[in-house]
Amino acid sequence: MILGIETSCDETAAAVVTHDGEIRSNVVASQAELHARFGGVVPEVASRRHLELVLPVVRQALGEADTTLDGVDLVGVTRGPGLVGALLVGVSAAKALAWSRRLPLAPVDHLHGHVASLYLEPEPLEPPFLCLLASGGHTLLLDVRARGSFAVSGRSIDDAVGEAFDKGARLLGLGYPGGAEIDKLAREGDPEAFSFPVARVPGLDFSFSGVKTSLLYTVKKLGPDELERRRADLAASYQRALVRALVERTEQAAELVGAERVAVVGGVAANSELRASLPWARAAPLPLCTDNAAMIASAARFVEALPYPRYLALDAYASAA
Ligand code: KG4
Ligand code: ZN
């Protein structure tokens, strides 16, 4: 079995997955509440919390899988991209655990991890497919030809769509992380009440830095009382704009590359309107959309693992090369 560890942002996660892609356990300790009062992730606070949580979370994952390190023959860990201090906690823990048992270690790219959330049982997806990866850190259109690799067809030239959700939620006075809050409130609102234009950039790229500015102006113009009264309409309209932009580009890309199948992964893939707007696409299972370690263990199956003790010098990286 594979032990997966993920600490790239504000989730401390560990999971046990078989080489056949069956999830035996998937433990996620979210730090969201810890960062909520700052309105976003504070890197130093995240690192410290990862340090406290990583071993208890690993222990819990092994326990829930009804196994010990004796049952593990490979350790997979997120190496980047993400907060480098946070990543280093997971990488160090993975090195120590693997070294103690002379196990190989598979360094996993977080984005490959999100795509690999589609390769798990009970319904593993087979490439080729076009993949929309929409998260707090990235918005990408990926041409996936084989497990373990992809080519980037389009990307956000500025903010990630999850960032647009989070910043929008903040402007609306909702909690952190904002995506799920907007999703919930939008159900009570009118998505046609306001118009928030999303910039269209050339090619298959995205741009989400402008749309929050139009939300900001609308919120300012309305004033606090009207904001209170129209909050659900604002959330619904804002979400509609973001989802439309994602769907439009994805459909365009699918047509352009002649993709027969389309998949959606990443935290924003949990969005109910996005899932409903792409009924023909395969969305990652809900618990595997936001950061988790099952997807990292899954991806570990498709990278070249470093044999003991070569990984001792392994480093984390903050952004993709
Ligand atoms: O994949 P993820 O957990 O972390 C990154 O790799 O970035 O994605 C987190 C992002 C956050 O921006 C969060 O607001 C967003 O996913 N998110 C959602 C929903 N649930 C999480 N956005 C829209 N609707 C949701 N239901
Ligand atoms: Zn992620």
mmCIF file of C-alpha atoms and ligand atoms in Angstrom:
data_model
loop_
_atom_site.group_PDB
_atom_site.id
_atom_site.type_symbol
_atom_site.label_atom_id
_atom_site.label_comp_id
_atom_site.label_asym_id
_atom_site.label_seq_id
_atom_site.Cartn_x
_atom_site.Cartn_y
_atom_site.Cartn_z
ATOM 1 C CA MET A 1 0.000 0.000 0.000
ATOM 2 C CA ILE A 2 0.990 3.606 -0.542
ATOM 3 C CA LEU A 3 1.064 6.209 2.207
ATOM 4 C CA GLY A 4 0.310 9.667 0.776
ATOM 5 C CA ILE A 5 1.085 12.946 2.544
ATOM 6 C CA GLU A 6 -0.101 16.421 1.526
ATOM 7 C CA THR A 7 0.794 19.716 3.258
ATOM 8 C CA SER A 8 1.043 22.242 0.414
ATOM 9 C CA CYS A 9 -1.403 24.819 1.783
ATOM 10 C CA ASP A 10 -3.731 24.741 4.782
ATOM 11 C CA GLU A 11 -4.825 21.104 4.823
ATOM 12 C CA THR A 12 -2.738 18.538 6.669
ATOM 13 C CA ALA A 13 -3.626 15.288 4.957
ATOM 14 C CA ALA A 14 -2.575 11.641 4.902
ATOM 15 C CA ALA A 15 -4.105 8.681 3.106
ATOM 16 C CA VAL A 16 -3.538 5.013 2.442
ATOM 17 C CA VAL A 17 -4.237 3.848 -1.106
ATOM 18 C CA THR A 18 -3.548 0.464 -2.706
ATOM 19 C CA HIS A 19 -1.519 0.127 -5.885
ATOM 20 C CA ASP A 20 -4.808 -0.695 -7.623
ATOM 21 C CA GLY A 21 -6.175 2.701 -6.638
ATOM 22 C CA GLU A 22 -8.476 1.656 -3.834
ATOM 23 C CA ILE A 23 -8.752 4.209 -1.020
ATOM 24 C CA ARG A 24 -8.246 2.552 2.367
ATOM 25 C CA SER A 25 -8.262 5.800 4.334
ATOM 26 C CA ASN A 26 -8.272 9.509 3.575
ATOM 27 C CA VAL A 27 -7.748 11.876 6.507
ATOM 28 C CA VAL A 28 -7.852 15.647 6.055
ATOM 29 C CA ALA A 29 -7.301 18.068 8.947
ATOM 30 C CA SER A 30 -8.352 21.479 7.686
ATOM 31 C CA GLN A 31 -6.759 24.572 9.203
ATOM 32 C CA ALA A 32 -9.456 26.807 7.698
ATOM 33 C CA GLU A 33 -10.765 27.940 11.089
ATOM 34 C CA LEU A 34 -7.280 28.850 12.235
ATOM 35 C CA HIS A 35 -6.783 31.185 9.250
ATOM 36 C CA ALA A 36 -10.360 32.486 9.031
ATOM 37 C CA ARG A 37 -9.781 35.537 11.206
ATOM 38 C CA PHE A 38 -6.945 36.621 8.907
ATOM 39 C CA GLY A 39 -9.163 36.209 5.830
ATOM 40 C CA GLY A 40 -6.591 33.957 4.163
ATOM 41 C CA VAL A 41 -3.779 31.504 4.805
ATOM 42 C CA VAL A 42 -0.882 32.845 6.882
ATOM 43 C CA PRO A 43 2.135 30.797 5.725
ATOM 44 C CA GLU A 44 4.019 30.751 9.038
ATOM 45 C CA VAL A 45 0.908 29.794 10.969
ATOM 46 C CA ALA A 46 0.204 27.036 8.436
ATOM 47 C CA SER A 47 3.719 25.560 8.739
ATOM 48 C CA ARG A 48 3.540 25.443 12.499
ATOM 49 C CA ARG A 49 0.126 23.770 12.447
ATOM 50 C CA HIS A 50 1.317 21.194 9.880
ATOM 51 C CA LEU A 51 4.160 20.362 12.227
ATOM 52 C CA GLU A 52 1.711 19.683 15.060
ATOM 53 C CA LEU A 53 -0.722 17.711 12.921
ATOM 54 C CA VAL A 54 1.317 15.711 10.442
ATOM 55 C CA LEU A 55 2.198 12.712 12.626
ATOM 56 C CA PRO A 56 -1.224 12.392 14.309
ATOM 57 C CA VAL A 57 -2.849 12.587 10.862
ATOM 58 C CA VAL A 58 -0.505 9.910 9.455
ATOM 59 C CA ARG A 59 -1.202 7.736 12.497
ATOM 60 C CA GLN A 60 -4.941 8.167 11.987
ATOM 61 C CA ALA A 61 -4.695 7.322 8.281
ATOM 62 C CA LEU A 62 -2.764 4.119 9.034
ATOM 63 C CA GLY A 63 -5.217 3.250 11.815
ATOM 64 C CA GLU A 64 -8.309 3.798 9.673
ATOM 65 C CA ALA A 65 -6.738 1.648 6.953
ATOM 66 C CA ASP A 66 -6.258 -1.012 9.609
ATOM 67 C CA THR A 67 -2.540 -1.179 8.948
ATOM 68 C CA THR A 68 0.848 0.018 10.194
ATOM 69 C CA LEU A 69 4.001 1.127 8.396
ATOM 70 C CA ASP A 70 4.627 -2.600 7.893
ATOM 71 C CA GLY A 71 1.823 -2.606 5.326
ATOM 72 C CA VAL A 72 3.287 0.340 3.397
ATOM 73 C CA ASP A 73 5.771 -0.174 0.558
ATOM 74 C CA LEU A 74 5.846 3.343 -0.905
ATOM 75 C CA VAL A 75 5.562 6.865 0.523
ATOM 76 C CA GLY A 76 4.235 9.609 -1.761
ATOM 77 C CA VAL A 77 4.443 13.266 -0.811
ATOM 78 C CA THR A 78 3.565 16.620 -2.353
ATOM 79 C CA ARG A 79 6.782 18.358 -3.259
ATOM 80 C CA GLY A 80 5.259 21.492 -4.821
ATOM 81 C CA PRO A 81 3.860 23.861 -5.889
ATOM 82 C CA GLY A 82 2.578 25.482 -2.708
ATOM 83 C CA LEU A 83 3.768 27.304 0.389
ATOM 84 C CA VAL A 84 7.364 26.219 0.702
ATOM 85 C CA GLY A 85 7.449 26.166 4.507
ATOM 86 C CA ALA A 86 4.262 24.114 4.574
ATOM 87 C CA LEU A 87 5.551 21.713 1.921
ATOM 88 C CA LEU A 88 8.797 21.169 3.822
ATOM 89 C CA VAL A 89 6.887 19.781 6.800
ATOM 90 C CA GLY A 90 5.278 17.072 4.665
ATOM 91 C CA VAL A 91 8.470 16.361 2.735
ATOM 92 C CA SER A 92 10.502 16.013 5.949
ATOM 93 C CA ALA A 93 7.911 13.745 7.540
ATOM 94 C CA ALA A 94 7.751 11.594 4.401
ATOM 95 C CA LYS A 95 11.547 11.337 4.243
ATOM 96 C CA ALA A 96 11.771 10.317 7.893
ATOM 97 C CA LEU A 97 9.023 7.701 7.599
ATOM 98 C CA ALA A 98 10.415 6.245 4.371
ATOM 99 C CA TRP A 99 13.984 6.281 5.685
ATOM 100 C CA SER A 100 13.016 4.512 8.916
ATOM 101 C CA ARG A 101 11.709 1.559 6.859
ATOM 102 C CA ARG A 102 14.100 1.866 3.926
ATOM 103 C CA LEU A 103 11.147 2.473 1.652
ATOM 104 C CA PRO A 104 11.227 4.306 -1.688
ATOM 105 C CA LEU A 105 9.750 7.801 -1.814
ATOM 106 C CA ALA A 106 7.721 9.273 -4.690
ATOM 107 C CA PRO A 107 7.857 13.080 -4.989
ATOM 108 C CA VAL A 108 4.478 14.226 -6.322
ATOM 109 C CA ASP A 109 3.556 17.452 -8.077
ATOM 110 C CA HIS A 110 0.375 18.840 -6.491
ATOM 111 C CA LEU A 111 -1.263 19.516 -9.871
ATOM 112 C CA HIS A 112 -0.603 15.945 -11.002
ATOM 113 C CA GLY A 113 -2.170 14.971 -7.695
ATOM 114 C CA HIS A 114 -5.413 16.795 -8.545
ATOM 115 C CA VAL A 115 -5.570 15.056 -11.939
ATOM 116 C CA ALA A 116 -4.822 11.707 -10.277
ATOM 117 C CA SER A 117 -7.975 12.125 -8.160
ATOM 118 C CA LEU A 118 -9.661 10.800 -11.317
ATOM 119 C CA TYR A 119 -7.620 7.572 -11.353
ATOM 120 C CA LEU A 120 -8.982 6.114 -8.135
ATOM 121 C CA GLU A 121 -11.506 3.323 -7.692
ATOM 122 C CA PRO A 122 -14.429 2.717 -8.045
ATOM 123 C CA GLU A 123 -14.555 4.542 -11.382
ATOM 124 C CA PRO A 124 -11.034 5.307 -12.580
ATOM 125 C CA LEU A 125 -10.912 7.469 -15.705
ATOM 126 C CA GLU A 126 -8.682 6.444 -18.574
ATOM 127 C CA PRO A 127 -6.784 9.084 -20.641
ATOM 128 C CA PRO A 128 -6.984 10.727 -23.095
ATOM 129 C CA PHE A 129 -9.199 13.543 -21.807
ATOM 130 C CA LEU A 130 -9.252 17.296 -21.438
ATOM 131 C CA CYS A 131 -9.020 18.371 -17.804
ATOM 132 C CA LEU A 132 -10.120 21.635 -16.244
ATOM 133 C CA LEU A 133 -8.090 22.078 -13.060
ATOM 134 C CA ALA A 134 -9.723 24.823 -11.012
ATOM 135 C CA SER A 135 -8.349 25.464 -7.534
ATOM 136 C CA GLY A 136 -7.299 28.208 -5.172
ATOM 137 C CA GLY A 137 -3.863 28.390 -6.730
ATOM 138 C CA HIS A 138 -4.427 27.397 -10.370
ATOM 139 C CA THR A 139 -6.822 27.511 -13.286
ATOM 140 C CA LEU A 140 -5.573 25.275 -16.072
ATOM 141 C CA LEU A 141 -6.830 23.433 -19.111
ATOM 142 C CA LEU A 142 -4.788 20.264 -19.445
ATOM 143 C CA ASP A 143 -4.462 17.893 -22.331
ATOM 144 C CA VAL A 144 -4.053 14.547 -20.589
ATOM 145 C CA ARG A 145 -2.749 11.800 -22.856
ATOM 146 C CA ALA A 146 -1.376 9.373 -20.279
ATOM 147 C CA ARG A 147 -1.504 8.899 -16.538
ATOM 148 C CA GLY A 148 1.344 10.788 -14.957
ATOM 149 C CA SER A 149 1.727 13.434 -17.643
ATOM 150 C CA PHE A 150 -0.143 16.311 -19.269
ATOM 151 C CA ALA A 151 0.374 19.317 -21.521
ATOM 152 C CA VAL A 152 -0.993 22.740 -20.587
ATOM 153 C CA SER A 153 -3.440 24.094 -23.207
ATOM 154 C CA GLY A 154 -4.632 27.132 -21.259
ATOM 155 C CA ARG A 155 -4.063 28.873 -17.940
ATOM 156 C CA SER A 156 -5.107 31.905 -15.971
ATOM 157 C CA ILE A 157 -2.867 34.821 -16.785
ATOM 158 C CA ASP A 158 -3.555 36.348 -13.356
ATOM 159 C CA ASP A 159 -5.740 35.169 -10.430
ATOM 160 C CA ALA A 160 -6.904 31.589 -10.087
ATOM 161 C CA VAL A 161 -10.675 31.126 -10.135
ATOM 162 C CA GLY A 162 -10.649 29.869 -6.535
ATOM 163 C CA GLU A 163 -8.893 33.091 -5.584
ATOM 164 C CA ALA A 164 -11.693 35.021 -7.334
ATOM 165 C CA PHE A 165 -14.223 33.060 -5.259
ATOM 166 C CA ASP A 166 -12.297 33.729 -2.055
ATOM 167 C CA LYS A 167 -11.767 37.443 -2.727
ATOM 168 C CA GLY A 168 -15.403 37.835 -3.806
ATOM 169 C CA ALA A 169 -16.563 36.155 -0.610
ATOM 170 C CA ARG A 170 -14.467 38.581 1.393
ATOM 171 C CA LEU A 171 -16.057 41.567 -0.378
ATOM 172 C CA LEU A 172 -19.463 40.115 0.444
ATOM 173 C CA GLY A 173 -18.540 39.721 4.101
ATOM 174 C CA LEU A 174 -18.617 35.914 3.959
ATOM 175 C CA GLY A 175 -16.224 33.553 5.708
ATOM 176 C CA TYR A 176 -12.979 31.986 4.570
ATOM 177 C CA PRO A 177 -12.551 29.889 2.475
ATOM 178 C CA GLY A 178 -15.109 31.661 0.372
ATOM 179 C CA GLY A 179 -15.900 29.287 -2.487
ATOM 180 C CA ALA A 180 -18.137 26.978 -0.503
ATOM 181 C CA GLU A 181 -19.819 29.971 1.228
ATOM 182 C CA ILE A 182 -20.681 31.621 -2.090
ATOM 183 C CA ASP A 183 -21.909 28.281 -3.427
ATOM 184 C CA LYS A 184 -24.267 27.893 -0.457
ATOM 185 C CA LEU A 185 -25.606 31.451 -0.465
ATOM 186 C CA ALA A 186 -25.982 31.547 -4.267
ATOM 187 C CA ARG A 187 -28.750 28.947 -4.029
ATOM 188 C CA GLU A 188 -31.013 31.581 -2.436
ATOM 189 C CA GLY A 189 -30.162 34.337 -4.919
ATOM 190 C CA ASP A 190 -31.017 35.445 -8.451
ATOM 191 C CA PRO A 191 -28.038 34.786 -10.769
ATOM 192 C CA GLU A 192 -29.360 37.313 -13.296
ATOM 193 C CA ALA A 193 -29.739 40.163 -10.774
ATOM 194 C CA PHE A 194 -26.318 41.677 -11.497
ATOM 195 C CA SER A 195 -23.917 41.487 -14.385
ATOM 196 C CA PHE A 196 -20.233 40.878 -13.632
ATOM 197 C CA PRO A 197 -18.309 40.715 -16.887
ATOM 198 C CA VAL A 198 -15.322 38.357 -16.969
ATOM 199 C CA ALA A 199 -12.500 39.434 -19.294
ATOM 200 C CA ARG A 200 -12.031 37.296 -22.387
ATOM 201 C CA VAL A 201 -8.365 36.855 -23.211
ATOM 202 C CA PRO A 202 -7.007 35.371 -26.449
ATOM 203 C CA GLY A 203 -6.387 31.672 -26.929
ATOM 204 C CA LEU A 204 -7.480 29.243 -24.245
ATOM 205 C CA ASP A 205 -6.327 31.333 -21.298
ATOM 206 C CA PHE A 206 -8.393 32.785 -18.451
ATOM 207 C CA SER A 207 -8.334 36.078 -16.584
ATOM 208 C CA PHE A 208 -10.060 36.508 -13.240
ATOM 209 C CA SER A 209 -8.399 39.560 -11.738
ATOM 210 C CA GLY A 210 -10.891 42.060 -13.192
ATOM 211 C CA VAL A 211 -14.163 40.476 -12.174
ATOM 212 C CA LYS A 212 -13.642 41.063 -8.451
ATOM 213 C CA THR A 213 -13.151 44.761 -9.181
ATOM 214 C CA SER A 214 -16.589 44.971 -10.758
ATOM 215 C CA LEU A 215 -17.996 43.217 -7.690
ATOM 216 C CA LEU A 216 -16.149 45.717 -5.500
ATOM 217 C CA TYR A 217 -17.688 48.702 -7.359
ATOM 218 C CA THR A 218 -21.156 47.202 -7.178
ATOM 219 C CA VAL A 219 -20.819 46.539 -3.446
ATOM 220 C CA LYS A 220 -19.581 50.103 -2.851
ATOM 221 C CA LYS A 221 -22.414 51.597 -4.873
ATOM 222 C CA LEU A 222 -25.041 49.579 -3.038
ATOM 223 C CA GLY A 223 -23.878 50.585 0.439
ATOM 224 C CA PRO A 224 -23.996 48.424 3.580
ATOM 225 C CA ASP A 225 -27.797 48.142 3.968
ATOM 226 C CA GLU A 226 -28.428 47.148 0.367
ATOM 227 C CA LEU A 227 -25.453 44.779 0.489
ATOM 228 C CA GLU A 228 -27.084 43.051 3.427
ATOM 229 C CA ARG A 229 -30.378 42.774 1.555
ATOM 230 C CA ARG A 230 -28.941 41.717 -1.811
ATOM 231 C CA ARG A 231 -26.087 39.498 -0.607
ATOM 232 C CA ALA A 232 -27.583 36.290 -2.010
ATOM 233 C CA ASP A 233 -28.265 37.927 -5.400
ATOM 234 C CA LEU A 234 -24.696 39.213 -5.495
ATOM 235 C CA ALA A 235 -23.299 35.788 -4.632
ATOM 236 C CA ALA A 236 -25.469 34.074 -7.256
ATOM 237 C CA SER A 237 -24.598 36.597 -9.980
ATOM 238 C CA TYR A 238 -20.905 36.540 -9.173
ATOM 239 C CA GLN A 239 -20.804 32.746 -9.148
ATOM 240 C CA ARG A 240 -22.720 32.669 -12.438
ATOM 241 C CA ALA A 241 -20.085 34.912 -14.041
ATOM 242 C CA LEU A 242 -17.165 32.769 -12.846
ATOM 243 C CA VAL A 243 -18.814 29.483 -13.792
ATOM 244 C CA ARG A 244 -19.827 30.819 -17.227
ATOM 245 C CA ALA A 245 -16.239 31.820 -17.957
ATOM 246 C CA LEU A 246 -14.961 28.369 -16.961
ATOM 247 C CA VAL A 247 -17.614 26.502 -18.927
ATOM 248 C CA GLU A 248 -17.253 28.644 -22.032
ATOM 249 C CA ARG A 249 -13.484 28.156 -22.220
ATOM 250 C CA THR A 250 -13.686 24.455 -21.447
ATOM 251 C CA GLU A 251 -16.245 23.857 -24.185
ATOM 252 C CA GLN A 252 -14.146 25.875 -26.598
ATOM 253 C CA ALA A 253 -11.006 23.926 -25.719
ATOM 254 C CA ALA A 254 -12.784 20.578 -25.978
ATOM 255 C CA GLU A 255 -13.895 21.484 -29.465
ATOM 256 C CA LEU A 256 -10.494 22.817 -30.492
ATOM 257 C CA VAL A 257 -8.482 19.791 -29.393
ATOM 258 C CA GLY A 258 -11.249 17.399 -30.358
ATOM 259 C CA ALA A 259 -11.507 16.005 -26.838
ATOM 260 C CA GLU A 260 -13.952 13.170 -26.492
ATOM 261 C CA ARG A 261 -13.992 13.371 -22.731
ATOM 262 C CA VAL A 262 -13.700 16.266 -20.325
ATOM 263 C CA ALA A 263 -12.960 16.136 -16.617
ATOM 264 C CA VAL A 264 -12.987 18.740 -13.832
ATOM 265 C CA VAL A 265 -10.760 18.612 -10.739
ATOM 266 C CA GLY A 266 -9.564 20.909 -7.927
ATOM 267 C CA GLY A 267 -11.345 22.709 -5.104
ATOM 268 C CA VAL A 268 -13.616 24.705 -7.400
ATOM 269 C CA ALA A 269 -14.775 21.435 -9.011
ATOM 270 C CA ALA A 270 -16.811 21.060 -5.803
ATOM 271 C CA ASN A 271 -18.963 23.993 -6.923
ATOM 272 C CA SER A 272 -22.542 22.839 -7.447
ATOM 273 C CA GLU A 273 -23.293 25.234 -10.306
ATOM 274 C CA LEU A 274 -20.105 24.257 -12.159
ATOM 275 C CA ARG A 275 -20.908 20.558 -11.771
ATOM 276 C CA ALA A 276 -24.451 21.136 -13.010
ATOM 277 C CA SER A 277 -23.220 23.250 -15.935
ATOM 278 C CA LEU A 278 -20.952 20.503 -17.231
ATOM 279 C CA PRO A 279 -23.255 17.482 -16.989
ATOM 280 C CA TRP A 280 -21.377 15.682 -19.757
ATOM 281 C CA ALA A 281 -18.029 16.098 -17.996
ATOM 282 C CA ARG A 282 -16.556 13.851 -15.335
ATOM 283 C CA ALA A 283 -16.131 15.767 -12.098
ATOM 284 C CA ALA A 284 -13.803 14.438 -9.411
ATOM 285 C CA PRO A 285 -15.711 12.880 -6.483
ATOM 286 C CA LEU A 286 -16.648 15.641 -4.014
ATOM 287 C CA PRO A 287 -14.320 14.577 -1.150
ATOM 288 C CA LEU A 288 -11.409 14.449 -3.610
ATOM 289 C CA CYS A 289 -11.901 17.950 -5.082
ATOM 290 C CA THR A 290 -10.312 20.015 -2.315
ATOM 291 C CA ASP A 291 -6.810 19.145 -1.156
ATOM 292 C CA ASN A 292 -6.373 15.617 0.133
ATOM 293 C CA ALA A 293 -3.682 12.934 0.266
ATOM 294 C CA ALA A 294 -5.574 10.143 -1.524
ATOM 295 C CA MET A 295 -4.971 12.005 -4.784
ATOM 296 C CA ILE A 296 -1.272 12.339 -3.886
ATOM 297 C CA ALA A 297 -0.955 8.604 -3.170
ATOM 298 C CA SER A 298 -2.791 7.976 -6.430
ATOM 299 C CA ALA A 299 -0.333 10.155 -8.367
ATOM 300 C CA ALA A 300 2.607 8.474 -6.615
ATOM 301 C CA ARG A 301 1.782 5.350 -8.651
ATOM 302 C CA PHE A 302 2.691 7.159 -11.855
ATOM 303 C CA VAL A 303 5.973 8.873 -10.971
ATOM 304 C CA GLU A 304 9.415 7.369 -10.694
ATOM 305 C CA ALA A 305 10.031 6.735 -7.015
ATOM 306 C CA LEU A 306 13.424 7.539 -5.521
ATOM 307 C CA PRO A 307 15.030 4.489 -3.880
ATOM 308 C CA TYR A 308 16.298 4.596 -0.292
ATOM 309 C CA PRO A 309 18.254 6.724 0.641
ATOM 310 C CA ARG A 310 18.480 8.936 -2.458
ATOM 311 C CA TYR A 311 15.577 11.136 -1.412
ATOM 312 C CA LEU A 312 17.270 12.492 1.691
ATOM 313 C CA ALA A 313 18.412 15.546 -0.283
ATOM 314 C CA LEU A 314 14.962 16.065 -1.855
ATOM 315 C CA ASP A 315 13.754 19.659 -1.730
ATOM 316 C CA ALA A 316 10.334 21.300 -1.992
ATOM 317 C CA TYR A 317 9.488 23.925 -4.624
ATOM 318 C CA ALA A 318 7.096 26.844 -4.303
ATOM 319 C CA SER A 319 6.101 27.206 -7.940
ATOM 320 C CA ALA A 320 6.198 24.994 -10.999
ATOM 321 C CA ALA A 321 9.358 25.260 -13.088
HETATM 322 O O1 KG4 B 1 -7.721 22.452 -4.528
HETATM 323 P P1 KG4 B 1 -7.849 23.303 -3.336
HETATM 324 O O2 KG4 B 1 -8.322 22.675 -2.062
HETATM 325 O O3 KG4 B 1 -6.488 24.009 -2.999
HETATM 326 C C1 KG4 B 1 -5.606 24.465 -3.956
HETATM 327 O O4 KG4 B 1 -4.855 23.623 -4.516
HETATM 328 O O5 KG4 B 1 -5.645 25.681 -4.212
HETATM 329 O O6 KG4 B 1 -8.809 24.508 -3.742
HETATM 330 C C2 KG4 B 1 -9.226 25.461 -2.809
HETATM 331 C C3 KG4 B 1 -10.142 26.450 -3.488
HETATM 332 C C4 KG4 B 1 -10.475 27.649 -2.640
HETATM 333 O O7 KG4 B 1 -10.282 28.809 -3.386
HETATM 334 C C5 KG4 B 1 -11.946 27.441 -2.315
HETATM 335 O O8 KG4 B 1 -12.656 28.650 -2.131
HETATM 336 C C6 KG4 B 1 -12.430 26.701 -3.539
HETATM 337 O O9 KG4 B 1 -11.391 25.816 -3.840
HETATM 338 N N1 KG4 B 1 -13.684 25.965 -3.303
HETATM 339 C C7 KG4 B 1 -14.846 26.244 -3.943
HETATM 340 C C8 KG4 B 1 -15.822 25.364 -3.416
HETATM 341 N N2 KG4 B 1 -15.224 24.578 -2.473
HETATM 342 C C9 KG4 B 1 -13.913 24.966 -2.422
HETATM 343 N N3 KG4 B 1 -15.131 27.157 -4.889
HETATM 344 C C10 KG4 B 1 -16.392 27.198 -5.342
HETATM 345 N N4 KG4 B 1 -17.394 26.415 -4.887
HETATM 346 C C11 KG4 B 1 -17.160 25.479 -3.932
HETATM 347 N N5 KG4 B 1 -18.144 24.681 -3.487
HETATM 348 ZN ZN ZN B 2 -4.977 21.796 -4.486
#
